[in-house]
Short mmCIF file of C-alpha atoms in Angstrom, two decimals:
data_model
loop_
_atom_site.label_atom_id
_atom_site.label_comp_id
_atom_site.label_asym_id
_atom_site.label_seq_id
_atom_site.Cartn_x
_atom_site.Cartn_y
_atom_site.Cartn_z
CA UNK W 1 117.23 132.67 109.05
CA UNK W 2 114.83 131.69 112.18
CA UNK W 3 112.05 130.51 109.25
CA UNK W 4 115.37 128.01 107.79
CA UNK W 5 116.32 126.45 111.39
CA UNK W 6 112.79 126.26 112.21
CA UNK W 7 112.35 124.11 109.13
CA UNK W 8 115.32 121.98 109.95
CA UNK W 9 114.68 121.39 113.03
CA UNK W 10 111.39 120.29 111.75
CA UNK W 11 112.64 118.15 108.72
CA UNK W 12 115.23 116.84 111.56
CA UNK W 13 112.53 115.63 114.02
CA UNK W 14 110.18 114.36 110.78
CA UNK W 15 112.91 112.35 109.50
CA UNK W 16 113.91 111.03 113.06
CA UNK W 17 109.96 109.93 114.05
CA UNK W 18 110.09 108.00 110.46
CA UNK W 19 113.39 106.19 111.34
CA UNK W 20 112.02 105.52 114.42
CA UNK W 21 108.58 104.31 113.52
CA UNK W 22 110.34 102.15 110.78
CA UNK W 23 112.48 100.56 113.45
CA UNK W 24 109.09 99.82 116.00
CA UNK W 25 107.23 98.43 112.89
CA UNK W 26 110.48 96.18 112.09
CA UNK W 27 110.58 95.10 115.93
CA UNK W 28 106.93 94.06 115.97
CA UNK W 29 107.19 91.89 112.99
CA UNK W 30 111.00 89.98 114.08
CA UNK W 31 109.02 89.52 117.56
CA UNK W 32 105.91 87.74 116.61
CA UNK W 33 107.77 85.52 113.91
CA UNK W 34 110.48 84.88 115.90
CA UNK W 35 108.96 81.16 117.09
CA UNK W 36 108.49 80.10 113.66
CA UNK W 37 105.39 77.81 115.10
CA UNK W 38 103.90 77.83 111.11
CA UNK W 39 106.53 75.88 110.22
CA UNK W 40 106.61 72.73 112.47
CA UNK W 41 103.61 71.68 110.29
CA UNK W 42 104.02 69.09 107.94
CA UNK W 43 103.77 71.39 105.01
CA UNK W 44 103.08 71.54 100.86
CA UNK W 45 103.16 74.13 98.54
CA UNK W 46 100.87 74.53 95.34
CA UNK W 47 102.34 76.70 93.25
CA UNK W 48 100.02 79.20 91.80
CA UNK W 49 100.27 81.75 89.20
CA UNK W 50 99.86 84.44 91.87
CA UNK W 51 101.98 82.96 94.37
CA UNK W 52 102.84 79.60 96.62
CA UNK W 53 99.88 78.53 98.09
CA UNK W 54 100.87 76.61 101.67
CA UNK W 55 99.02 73.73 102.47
CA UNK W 56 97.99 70.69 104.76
CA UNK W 57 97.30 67.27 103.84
CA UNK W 58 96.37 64.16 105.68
CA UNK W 59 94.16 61.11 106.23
CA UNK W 60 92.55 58.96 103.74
CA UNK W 61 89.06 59.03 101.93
CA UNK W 62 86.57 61.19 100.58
CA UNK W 63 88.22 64.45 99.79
CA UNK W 64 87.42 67.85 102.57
CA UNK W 65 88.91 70.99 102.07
CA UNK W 66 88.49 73.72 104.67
CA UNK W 67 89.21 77.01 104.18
CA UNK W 68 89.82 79.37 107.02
CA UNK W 69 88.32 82.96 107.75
CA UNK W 70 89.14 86.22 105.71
CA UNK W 71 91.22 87.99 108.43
CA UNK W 72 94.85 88.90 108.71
CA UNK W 73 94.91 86.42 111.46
CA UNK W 74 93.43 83.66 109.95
CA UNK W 75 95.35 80.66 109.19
CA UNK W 76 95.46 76.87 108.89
CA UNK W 77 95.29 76.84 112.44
CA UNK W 78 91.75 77.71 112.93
CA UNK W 79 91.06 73.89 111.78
CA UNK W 80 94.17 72.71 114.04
CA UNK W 81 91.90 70.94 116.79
CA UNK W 82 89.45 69.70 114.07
CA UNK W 83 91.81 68.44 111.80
CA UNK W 84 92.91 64.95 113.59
CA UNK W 85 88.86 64.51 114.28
CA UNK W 86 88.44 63.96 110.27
CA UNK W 87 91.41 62.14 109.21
CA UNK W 88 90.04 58.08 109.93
CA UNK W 89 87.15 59.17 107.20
CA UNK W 90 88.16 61.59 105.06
CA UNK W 91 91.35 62.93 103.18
CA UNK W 92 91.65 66.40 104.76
CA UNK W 93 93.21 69.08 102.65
CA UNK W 94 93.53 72.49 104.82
CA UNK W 95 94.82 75.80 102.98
CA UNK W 96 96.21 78.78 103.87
CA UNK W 97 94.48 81.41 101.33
CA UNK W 98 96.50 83.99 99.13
CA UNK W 99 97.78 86.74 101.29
CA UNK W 100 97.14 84.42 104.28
CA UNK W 101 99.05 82.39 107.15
CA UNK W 102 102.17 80.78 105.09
CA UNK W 103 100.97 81.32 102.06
CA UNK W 104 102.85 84.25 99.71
CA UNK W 105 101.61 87.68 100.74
CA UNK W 106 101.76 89.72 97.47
CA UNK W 107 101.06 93.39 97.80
CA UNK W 108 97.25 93.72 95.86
CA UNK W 109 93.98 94.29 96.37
CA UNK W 110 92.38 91.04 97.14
CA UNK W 111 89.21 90.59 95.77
CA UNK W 112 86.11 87.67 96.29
CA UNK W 113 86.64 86.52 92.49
CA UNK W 114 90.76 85.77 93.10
CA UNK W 115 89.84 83.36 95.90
CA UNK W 116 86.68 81.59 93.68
CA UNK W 117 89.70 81.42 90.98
CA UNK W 118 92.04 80.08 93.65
CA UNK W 119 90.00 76.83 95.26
CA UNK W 120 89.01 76.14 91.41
CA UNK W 121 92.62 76.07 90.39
CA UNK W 122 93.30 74.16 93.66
CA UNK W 123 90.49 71.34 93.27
CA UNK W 124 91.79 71.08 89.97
CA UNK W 125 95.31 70.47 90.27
CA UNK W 126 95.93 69.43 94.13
CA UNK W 127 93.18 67.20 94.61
CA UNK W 128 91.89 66.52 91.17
CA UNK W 129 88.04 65.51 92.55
CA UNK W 130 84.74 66.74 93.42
CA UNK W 131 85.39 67.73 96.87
CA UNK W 132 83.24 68.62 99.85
CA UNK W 133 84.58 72.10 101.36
CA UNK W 134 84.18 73.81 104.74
CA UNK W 135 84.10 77.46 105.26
CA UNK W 136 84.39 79.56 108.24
CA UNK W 137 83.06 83.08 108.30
CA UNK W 138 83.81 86.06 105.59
CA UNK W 139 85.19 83.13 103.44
CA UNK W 140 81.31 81.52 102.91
CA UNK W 141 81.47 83.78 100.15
CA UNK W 142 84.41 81.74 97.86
CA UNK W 143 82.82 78.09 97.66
CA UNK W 144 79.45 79.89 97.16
CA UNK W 145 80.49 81.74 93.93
CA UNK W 146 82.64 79.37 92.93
CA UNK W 147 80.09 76.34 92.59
CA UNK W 148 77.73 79.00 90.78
CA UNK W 149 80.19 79.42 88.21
CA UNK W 150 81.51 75.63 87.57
CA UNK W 151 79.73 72.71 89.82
CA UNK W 152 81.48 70.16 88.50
CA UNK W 153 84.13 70.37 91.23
CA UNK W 154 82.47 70.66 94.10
CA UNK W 155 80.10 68.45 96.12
CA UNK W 156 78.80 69.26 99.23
CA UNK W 157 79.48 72.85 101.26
CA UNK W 158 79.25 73.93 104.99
CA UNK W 159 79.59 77.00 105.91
CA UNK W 160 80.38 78.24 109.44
CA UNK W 161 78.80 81.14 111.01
CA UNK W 162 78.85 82.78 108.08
CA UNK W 163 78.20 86.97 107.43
CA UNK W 164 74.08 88.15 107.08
CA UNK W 165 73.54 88.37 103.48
CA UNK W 166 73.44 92.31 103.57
CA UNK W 167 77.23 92.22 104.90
CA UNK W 168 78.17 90.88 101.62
CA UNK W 169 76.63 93.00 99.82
CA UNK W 170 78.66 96.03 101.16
CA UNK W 171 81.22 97.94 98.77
CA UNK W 172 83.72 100.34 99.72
CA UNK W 173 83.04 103.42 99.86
CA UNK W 174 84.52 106.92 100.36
CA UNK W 175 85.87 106.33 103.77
CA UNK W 176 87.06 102.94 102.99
CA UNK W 177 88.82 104.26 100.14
CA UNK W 178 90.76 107.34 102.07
CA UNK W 179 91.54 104.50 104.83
CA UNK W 180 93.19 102.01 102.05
CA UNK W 181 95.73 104.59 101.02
CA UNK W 182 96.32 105.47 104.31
CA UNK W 183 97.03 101.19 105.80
CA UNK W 184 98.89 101.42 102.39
CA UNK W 185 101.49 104.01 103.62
CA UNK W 186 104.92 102.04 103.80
CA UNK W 187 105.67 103.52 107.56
CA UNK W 188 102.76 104.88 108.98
CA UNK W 189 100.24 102.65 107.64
CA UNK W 190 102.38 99.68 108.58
CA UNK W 191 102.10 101.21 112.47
CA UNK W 192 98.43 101.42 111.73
CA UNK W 193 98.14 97.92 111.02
CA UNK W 194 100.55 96.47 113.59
CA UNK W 195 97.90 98.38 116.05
CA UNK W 196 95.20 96.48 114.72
CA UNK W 197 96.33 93.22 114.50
CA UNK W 198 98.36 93.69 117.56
CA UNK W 199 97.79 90.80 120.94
CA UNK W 200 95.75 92.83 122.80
CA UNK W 201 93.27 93.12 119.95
CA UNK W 202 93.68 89.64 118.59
CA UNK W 203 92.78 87.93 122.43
CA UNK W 204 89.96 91.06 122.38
CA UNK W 205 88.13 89.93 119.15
CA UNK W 206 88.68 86.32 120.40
CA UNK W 207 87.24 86.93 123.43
CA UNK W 208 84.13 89.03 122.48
CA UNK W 209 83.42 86.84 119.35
CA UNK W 210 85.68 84.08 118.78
CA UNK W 211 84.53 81.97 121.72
CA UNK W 212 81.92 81.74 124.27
CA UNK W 213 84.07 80.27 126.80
CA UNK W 214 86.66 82.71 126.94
CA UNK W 215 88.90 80.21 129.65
CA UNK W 216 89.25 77.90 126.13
CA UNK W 217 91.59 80.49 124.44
CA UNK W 218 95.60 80.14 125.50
CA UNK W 219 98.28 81.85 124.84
CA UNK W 220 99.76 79.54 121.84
CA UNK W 221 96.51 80.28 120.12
CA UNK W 222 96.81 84.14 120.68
CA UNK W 223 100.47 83.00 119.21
CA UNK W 224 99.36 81.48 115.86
CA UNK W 225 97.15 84.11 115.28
CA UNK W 226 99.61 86.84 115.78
CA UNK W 227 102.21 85.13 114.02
CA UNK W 228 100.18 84.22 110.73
CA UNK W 229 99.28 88.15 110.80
CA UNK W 230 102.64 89.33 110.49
CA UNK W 231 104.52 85.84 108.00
CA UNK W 232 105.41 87.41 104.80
CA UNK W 233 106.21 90.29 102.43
CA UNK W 234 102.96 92.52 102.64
CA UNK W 235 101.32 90.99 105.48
CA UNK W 236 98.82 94.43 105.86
CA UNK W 237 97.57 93.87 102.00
CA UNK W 238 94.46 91.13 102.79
CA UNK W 239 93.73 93.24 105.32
CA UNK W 240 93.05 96.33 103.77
CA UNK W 241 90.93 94.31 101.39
CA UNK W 242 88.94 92.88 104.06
CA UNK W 243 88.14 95.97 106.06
CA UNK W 244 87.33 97.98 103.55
CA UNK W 245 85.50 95.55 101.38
CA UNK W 246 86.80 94.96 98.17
CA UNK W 247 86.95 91.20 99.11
CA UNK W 248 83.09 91.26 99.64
CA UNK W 249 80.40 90.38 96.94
CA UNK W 250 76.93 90.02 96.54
CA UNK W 251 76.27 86.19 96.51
CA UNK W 252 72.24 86.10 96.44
CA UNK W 253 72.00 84.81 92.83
CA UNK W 254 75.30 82.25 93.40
CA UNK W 255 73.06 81.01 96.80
CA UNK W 256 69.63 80.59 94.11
CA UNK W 257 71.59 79.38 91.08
CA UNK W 258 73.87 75.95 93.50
CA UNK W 259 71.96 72.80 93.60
CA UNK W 260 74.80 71.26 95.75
CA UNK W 261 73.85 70.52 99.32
CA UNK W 262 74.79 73.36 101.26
CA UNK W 263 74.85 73.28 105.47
CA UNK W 264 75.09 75.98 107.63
CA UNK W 265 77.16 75.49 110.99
CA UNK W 266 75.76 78.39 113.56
CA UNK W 267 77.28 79.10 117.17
CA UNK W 268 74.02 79.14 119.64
CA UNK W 269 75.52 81.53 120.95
CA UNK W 270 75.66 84.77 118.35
CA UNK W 271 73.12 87.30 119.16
CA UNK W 272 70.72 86.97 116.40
CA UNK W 273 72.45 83.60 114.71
CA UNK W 274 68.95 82.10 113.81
CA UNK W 275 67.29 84.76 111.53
CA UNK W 276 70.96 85.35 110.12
CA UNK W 277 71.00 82.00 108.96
CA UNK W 278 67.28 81.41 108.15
CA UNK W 279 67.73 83.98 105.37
CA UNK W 280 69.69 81.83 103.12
CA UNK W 281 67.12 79.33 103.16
CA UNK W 282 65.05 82.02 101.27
CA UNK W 283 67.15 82.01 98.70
CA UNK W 284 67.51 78.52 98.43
CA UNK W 285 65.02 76.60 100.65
CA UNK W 286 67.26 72.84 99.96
CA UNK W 287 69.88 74.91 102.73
CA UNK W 288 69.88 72.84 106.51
CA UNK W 289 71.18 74.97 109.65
CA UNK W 290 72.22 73.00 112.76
CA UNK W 291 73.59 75.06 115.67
CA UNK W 292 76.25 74.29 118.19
CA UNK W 293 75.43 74.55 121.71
CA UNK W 294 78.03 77.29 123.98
CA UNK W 295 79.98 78.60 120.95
CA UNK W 296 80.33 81.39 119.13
CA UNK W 297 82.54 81.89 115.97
CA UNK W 298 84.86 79.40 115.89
CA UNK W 299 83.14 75.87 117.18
CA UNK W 300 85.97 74.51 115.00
CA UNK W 301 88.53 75.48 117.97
CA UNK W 302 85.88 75.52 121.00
CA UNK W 303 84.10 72.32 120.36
CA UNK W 304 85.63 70.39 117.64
CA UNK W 305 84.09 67.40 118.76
CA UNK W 306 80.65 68.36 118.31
CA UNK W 307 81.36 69.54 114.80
CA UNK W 308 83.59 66.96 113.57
CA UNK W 309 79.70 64.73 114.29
CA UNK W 310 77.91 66.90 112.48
CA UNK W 311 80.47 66.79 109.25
CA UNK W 312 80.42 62.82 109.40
CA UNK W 313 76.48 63.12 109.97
CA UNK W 314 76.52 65.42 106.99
CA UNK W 315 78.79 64.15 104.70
CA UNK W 316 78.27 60.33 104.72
#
């Protein structure tokens, strides 16, 4: 009879830290929606076979599409204070990628090939020319693979402090695996994520690595970020992709095979940025590298002006 209540009282308590936990992770995601500030964008929607893809367009000219980093955070925003900088030369489309910002969240593994299928599909239907694209960080990857398999629609690529070649190359392994089906738990994996992509660690990573100024990030930055990590139906899914690789490939032969013009975009500021970036130019010695002076990852927020230069320089 003690063994029964024991179990009760256990089943009781289980079923109460569940209800509870469900409640915190429902809190979290009402409070950092609950300004709305994706939506007083001028918006569009393409509407892909895997779900609405959100989008940006303005100015006139030449075609540009940037594509932000591959992080539960990322968003249209990261291009916000770039954005206006472009628009006098160039028609400037800005997407959020599946699983991403507005964009639909659907609950899959995200993979490297998806996105290349993605921008093609895009290029194709939303712009409809060769177009010059701009990539920030894990998201080098996409244009990369994506011009190695079909050219025709793309011109010229920079990429922005993008990973060390080795990075992409990593799979997922055991650990990765256990940790996916953990994140993938509908209550406690939720909490997990909510932890991770919580304020405190956004301004963190923005502070350690972001930028190199740390006095340039405010709080309706920290604001887009967190919101954009919690929009949607399965905002946790990219992110279990991301950290545990599966949205990672090796693009060595994609970097030999492009004959487009590629630029790399460094901030001076990384510890090691140079030999990172001189080791695509092994692989294909046509690559330039230019580096921005008191930045670190994002020059595209820290010193837009000095990049938006470097793009007209670029692509004349």
């Amino acid at each position: 009879m003690k063994t029964k209540n024991k179990l009760l009282t256990l089943l009781i308590l289980s079923s109460s830290a569940i209800t509870t936990t469900t409640f915190i992770n429902k809190l979290i995601q009402l409070e950092a929606t609950k300004s709305k500030l994706s939506e007083k964008q001028t918006s569009h929607y393409y509407k892909w076979r895997l779900g609405d893809i959100h989008y940006t367009k303005s100015g006139s000219g030449k075609p540009i599409l940037l594509i932000h980093d591959l992080s539960a955070a990322s968003s249209i925003y990261e291009w916000n204070r770039l954005i206006p900088l472009l628009t006098k030369n160039y028609t400037v489309y800005a997407m959020d990628l599946l699983g991403c910002g507005s964009s639909e969240k659907i609950n899959t593994t995200y993979t490297n090939y998806l996105f290349v299928q993605l921008i093609t599909d895009f290029i194709k239907s939303e712009i409809g020319h060769r177009t010059n694209i701009i990539t920030t960080g894990e998201s080098a990857s996409i244009p990369i693979m994506a011009c190695s398999n079909n050219s025709e629609f793309f011109d010229q690529i920079m990429l922005i402090n993008p990973l060390s070649l080795s990075d992409y190359c990593q799979i997922p392994g055991k650990s990765a695996r256990l940790y996916k089906k953990i994140v993938e738990l509908p209550v406690l994996g939720t909490l997990l994520y909510n932890i991770a992509v919580s304020k405190d660690s956004i301004n963190k990573e923005l502070k350690e690595n972001g930028f190199y100024n740390s006095y340039n990030i405010d709080s309706f930055l920290i604001d887009h970020y967190y919101e954009a990590a919690h929009l949607g139906l399965s905002p946790k899914s990219i992110y279990i992709s991301q950290i545990c690789n599966y949205t990672k490939c090796n693009i060595i032969n994609g970097l030999k095979k492009i004959n487009n013009s590629i630029y790399i975009v460094g901030g001076q500021e990384i510890q090691n940025i140079i030999s990172r970036l001189e080791e695509y130019k092994i692989y294909n010695p046509a690559v330039e590298i230019s580096l921005i002076p008191e930045t670190k990852n994002l020059p595209q927020l820290e010193r837009p002006d000095y990049l938006s230069e470097l793009i007209k320089t670029y692509f004349c």
